[in-house]
CSV table of N, CA and C in Angstrom, one decimal:
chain,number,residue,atom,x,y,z
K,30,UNK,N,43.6,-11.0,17.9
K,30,UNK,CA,44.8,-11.4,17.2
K,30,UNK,C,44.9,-12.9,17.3
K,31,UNK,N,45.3,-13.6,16.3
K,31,UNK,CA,45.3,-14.8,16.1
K,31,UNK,C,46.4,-15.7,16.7
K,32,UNK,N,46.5,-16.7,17.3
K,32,UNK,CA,48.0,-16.9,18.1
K,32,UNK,C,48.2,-17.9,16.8
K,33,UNK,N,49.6,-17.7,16.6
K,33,UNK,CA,50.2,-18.8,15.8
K,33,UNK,C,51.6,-19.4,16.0
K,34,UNK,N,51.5,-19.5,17.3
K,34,UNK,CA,52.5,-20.5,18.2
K,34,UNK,C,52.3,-21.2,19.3
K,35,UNK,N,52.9,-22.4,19.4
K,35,UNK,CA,52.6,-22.9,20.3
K,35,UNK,C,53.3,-23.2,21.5
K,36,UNK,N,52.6,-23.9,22.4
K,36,UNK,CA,53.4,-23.5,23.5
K,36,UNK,C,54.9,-24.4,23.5
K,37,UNK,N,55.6,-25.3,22.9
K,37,UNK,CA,57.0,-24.9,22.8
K,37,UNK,C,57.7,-24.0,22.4
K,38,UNK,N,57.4,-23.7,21.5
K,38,UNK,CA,58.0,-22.0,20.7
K,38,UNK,C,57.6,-21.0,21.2
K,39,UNK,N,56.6,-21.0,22.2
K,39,UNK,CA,56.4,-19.6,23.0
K,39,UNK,C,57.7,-20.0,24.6
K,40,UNK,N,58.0,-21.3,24.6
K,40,UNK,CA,58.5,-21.5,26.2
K,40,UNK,C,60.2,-21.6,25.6
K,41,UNK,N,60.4,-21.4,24.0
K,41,UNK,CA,61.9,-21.3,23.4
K,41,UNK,C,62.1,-20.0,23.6
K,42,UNK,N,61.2,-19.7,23.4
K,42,UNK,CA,61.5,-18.1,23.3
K,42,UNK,C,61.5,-16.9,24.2
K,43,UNK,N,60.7,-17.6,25.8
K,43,UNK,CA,61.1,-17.2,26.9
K,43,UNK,C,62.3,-17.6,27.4
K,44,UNK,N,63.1,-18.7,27.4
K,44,UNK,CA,64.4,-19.2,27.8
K,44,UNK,C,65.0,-18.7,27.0
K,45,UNK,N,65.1,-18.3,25.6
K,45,UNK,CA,66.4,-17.6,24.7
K,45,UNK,C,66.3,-16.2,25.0
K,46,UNK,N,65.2,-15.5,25.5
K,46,UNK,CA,65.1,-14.3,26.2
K,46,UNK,C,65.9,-14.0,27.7
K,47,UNK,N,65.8,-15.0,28.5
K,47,UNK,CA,66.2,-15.2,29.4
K,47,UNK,C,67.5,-14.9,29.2
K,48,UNK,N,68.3,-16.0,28.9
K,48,UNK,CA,69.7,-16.2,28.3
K,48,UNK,C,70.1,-15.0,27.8
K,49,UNK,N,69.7,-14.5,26.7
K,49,UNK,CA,69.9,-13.0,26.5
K,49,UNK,C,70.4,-12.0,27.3
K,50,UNK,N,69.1,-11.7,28.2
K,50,UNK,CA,69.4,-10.9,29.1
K,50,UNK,C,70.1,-10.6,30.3
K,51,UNK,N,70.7,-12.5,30.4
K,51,UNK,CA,71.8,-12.7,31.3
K,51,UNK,C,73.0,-12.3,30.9
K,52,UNK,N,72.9,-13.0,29.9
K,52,UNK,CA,74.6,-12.4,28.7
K,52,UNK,C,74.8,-11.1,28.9
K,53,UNK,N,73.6,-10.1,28.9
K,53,UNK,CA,73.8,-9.3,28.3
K,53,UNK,C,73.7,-8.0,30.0
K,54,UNK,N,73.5,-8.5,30.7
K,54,UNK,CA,73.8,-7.9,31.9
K,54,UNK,C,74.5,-8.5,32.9
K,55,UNK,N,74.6,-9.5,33.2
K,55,UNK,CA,75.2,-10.7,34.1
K,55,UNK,C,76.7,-11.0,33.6
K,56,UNK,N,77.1,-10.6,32.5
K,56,UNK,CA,78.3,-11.4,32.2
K,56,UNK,C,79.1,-9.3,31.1
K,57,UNK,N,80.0,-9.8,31.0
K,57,UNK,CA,80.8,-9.1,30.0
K,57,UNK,C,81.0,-9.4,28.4
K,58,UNK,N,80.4,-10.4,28.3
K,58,UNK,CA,80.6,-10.8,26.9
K,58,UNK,C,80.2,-10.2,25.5
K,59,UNK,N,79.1,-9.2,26.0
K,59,UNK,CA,78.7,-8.6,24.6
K,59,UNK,C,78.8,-7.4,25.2
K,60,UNK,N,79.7,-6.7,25.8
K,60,UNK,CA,80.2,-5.6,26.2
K,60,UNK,C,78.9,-3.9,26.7
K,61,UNK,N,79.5,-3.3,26.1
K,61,UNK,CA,78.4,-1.9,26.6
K,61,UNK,C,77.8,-1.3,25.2
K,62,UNK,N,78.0,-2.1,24.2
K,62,UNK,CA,77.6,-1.3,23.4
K,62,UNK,C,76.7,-1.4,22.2
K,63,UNK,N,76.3,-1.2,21.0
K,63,UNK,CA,75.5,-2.0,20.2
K,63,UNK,C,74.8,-3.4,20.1
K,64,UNK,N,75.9,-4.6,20.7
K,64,UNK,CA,75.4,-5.5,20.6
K,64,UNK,C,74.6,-6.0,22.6
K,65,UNK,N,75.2,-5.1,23.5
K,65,UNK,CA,74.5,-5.0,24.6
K,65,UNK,C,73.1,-5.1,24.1
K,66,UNK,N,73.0,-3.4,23.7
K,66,UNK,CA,71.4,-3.1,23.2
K,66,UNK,C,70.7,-4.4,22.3
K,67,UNK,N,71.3,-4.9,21.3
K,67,UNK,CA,71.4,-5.7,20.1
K,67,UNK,C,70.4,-6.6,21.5
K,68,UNK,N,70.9,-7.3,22.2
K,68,UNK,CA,70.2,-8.4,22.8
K,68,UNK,C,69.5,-8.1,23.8
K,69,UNK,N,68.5,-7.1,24.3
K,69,UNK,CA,68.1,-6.2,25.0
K,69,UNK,C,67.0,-6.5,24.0
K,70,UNK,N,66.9,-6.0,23.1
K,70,UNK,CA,65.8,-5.6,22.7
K,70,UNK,C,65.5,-6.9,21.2
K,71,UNK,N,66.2,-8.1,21.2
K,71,UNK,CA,66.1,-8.9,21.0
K,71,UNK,C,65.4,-9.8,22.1
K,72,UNK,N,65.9,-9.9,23.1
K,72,UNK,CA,65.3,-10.3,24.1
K,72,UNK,C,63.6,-9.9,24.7
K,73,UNK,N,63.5,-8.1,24.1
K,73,UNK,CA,62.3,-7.8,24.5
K,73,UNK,C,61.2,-8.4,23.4
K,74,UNK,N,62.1,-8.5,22.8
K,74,UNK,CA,61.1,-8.9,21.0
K,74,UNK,C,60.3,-10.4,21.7
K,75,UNK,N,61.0,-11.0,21.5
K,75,UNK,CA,61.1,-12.4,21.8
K,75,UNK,C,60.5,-12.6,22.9
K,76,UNK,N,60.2,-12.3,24.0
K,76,UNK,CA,59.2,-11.9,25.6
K,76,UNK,C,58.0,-11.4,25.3
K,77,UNK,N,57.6,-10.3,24.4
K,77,UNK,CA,56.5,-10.2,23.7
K,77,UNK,C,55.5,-10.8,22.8
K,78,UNK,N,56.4,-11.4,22.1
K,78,UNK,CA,56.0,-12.4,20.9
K,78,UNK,C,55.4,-13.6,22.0
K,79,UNK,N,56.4,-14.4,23.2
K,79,UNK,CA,56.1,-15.7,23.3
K,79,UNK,C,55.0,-14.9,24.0
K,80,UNK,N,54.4,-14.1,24.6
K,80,UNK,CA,53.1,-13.4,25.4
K,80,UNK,C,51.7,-13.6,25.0
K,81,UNK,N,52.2,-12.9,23.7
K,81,UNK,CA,51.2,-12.8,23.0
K,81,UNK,C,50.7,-13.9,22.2
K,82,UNK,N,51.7,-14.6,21.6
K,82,UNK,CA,51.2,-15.9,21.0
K,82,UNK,C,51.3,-15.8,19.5
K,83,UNK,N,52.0,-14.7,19.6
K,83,UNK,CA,51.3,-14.3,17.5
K,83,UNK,C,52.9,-13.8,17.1
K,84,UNK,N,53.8,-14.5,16.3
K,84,UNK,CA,55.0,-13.9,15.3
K,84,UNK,C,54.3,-13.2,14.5
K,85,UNK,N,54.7,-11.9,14.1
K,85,UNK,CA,54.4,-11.2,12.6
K,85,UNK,C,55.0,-12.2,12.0
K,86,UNK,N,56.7,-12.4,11.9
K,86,UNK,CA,57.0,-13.0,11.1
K,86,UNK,C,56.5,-13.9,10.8
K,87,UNK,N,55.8,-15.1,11.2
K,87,UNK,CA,55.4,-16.1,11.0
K,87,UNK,C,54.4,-16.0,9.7
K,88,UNK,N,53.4,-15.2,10.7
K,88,UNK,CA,52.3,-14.6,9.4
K,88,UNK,C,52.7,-14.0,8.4
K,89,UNK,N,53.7,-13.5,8.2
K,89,UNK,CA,54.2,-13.0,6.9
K,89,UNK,C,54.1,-14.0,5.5
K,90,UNK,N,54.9,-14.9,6.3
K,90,UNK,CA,55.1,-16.5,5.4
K,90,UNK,C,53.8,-17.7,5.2
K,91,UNK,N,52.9,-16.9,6.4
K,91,UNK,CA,51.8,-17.8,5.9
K,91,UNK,C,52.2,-19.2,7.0
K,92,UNK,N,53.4,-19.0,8.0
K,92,UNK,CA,53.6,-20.5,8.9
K,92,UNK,C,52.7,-20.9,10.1
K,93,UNK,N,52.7,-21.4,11.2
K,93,UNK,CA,51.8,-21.4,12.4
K,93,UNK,C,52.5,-22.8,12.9
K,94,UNK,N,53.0,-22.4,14.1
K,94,UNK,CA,54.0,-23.3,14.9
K,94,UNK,C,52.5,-23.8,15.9
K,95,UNK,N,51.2,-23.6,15.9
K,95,UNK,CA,50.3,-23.9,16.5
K,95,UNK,C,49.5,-25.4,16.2
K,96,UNK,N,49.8,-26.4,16.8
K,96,UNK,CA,48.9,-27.3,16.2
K,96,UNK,C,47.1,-26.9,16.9
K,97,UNK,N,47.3,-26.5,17.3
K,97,UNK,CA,45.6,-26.6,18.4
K,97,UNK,C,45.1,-25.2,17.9
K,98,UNK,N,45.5,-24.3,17.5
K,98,UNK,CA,44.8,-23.3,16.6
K,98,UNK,C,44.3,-23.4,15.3
């Protein structure tokens, strides 16, 4: 698989992951319900993606946040 991000946009997207998952278990703010999960598994998205190195989305559009690739 081709990476098409780089490492600031893979290290944005471990810290908004992060954040997420504090919100969303550490705090009350987005409660017990849809939007709990909502950032759960936004957060899992985004922890995968910065892993791996490769947005589908990106490729979709044809973008690459990678200068070194």
């Amino acid at each position: 698989m081709v990476k098409n991000m780089g490492k600031t946009d893979r290290a944005m997207r471990l810290v908004i992951a992060a954040l997420l998952v504090f919100v969303a278990l550490g705090t009350s703010i987005v409660g017990s319900g849809v939007m709990f999960w909502l950032a759960l598994v936004v957060a899992a998205v985004f922890t995968l993606t910065a892993f791996v190195g490769n947005c589908p989305r990106y490729r979709m559009v044809g973008l690459t946040a990678c200068g070194e690739c």
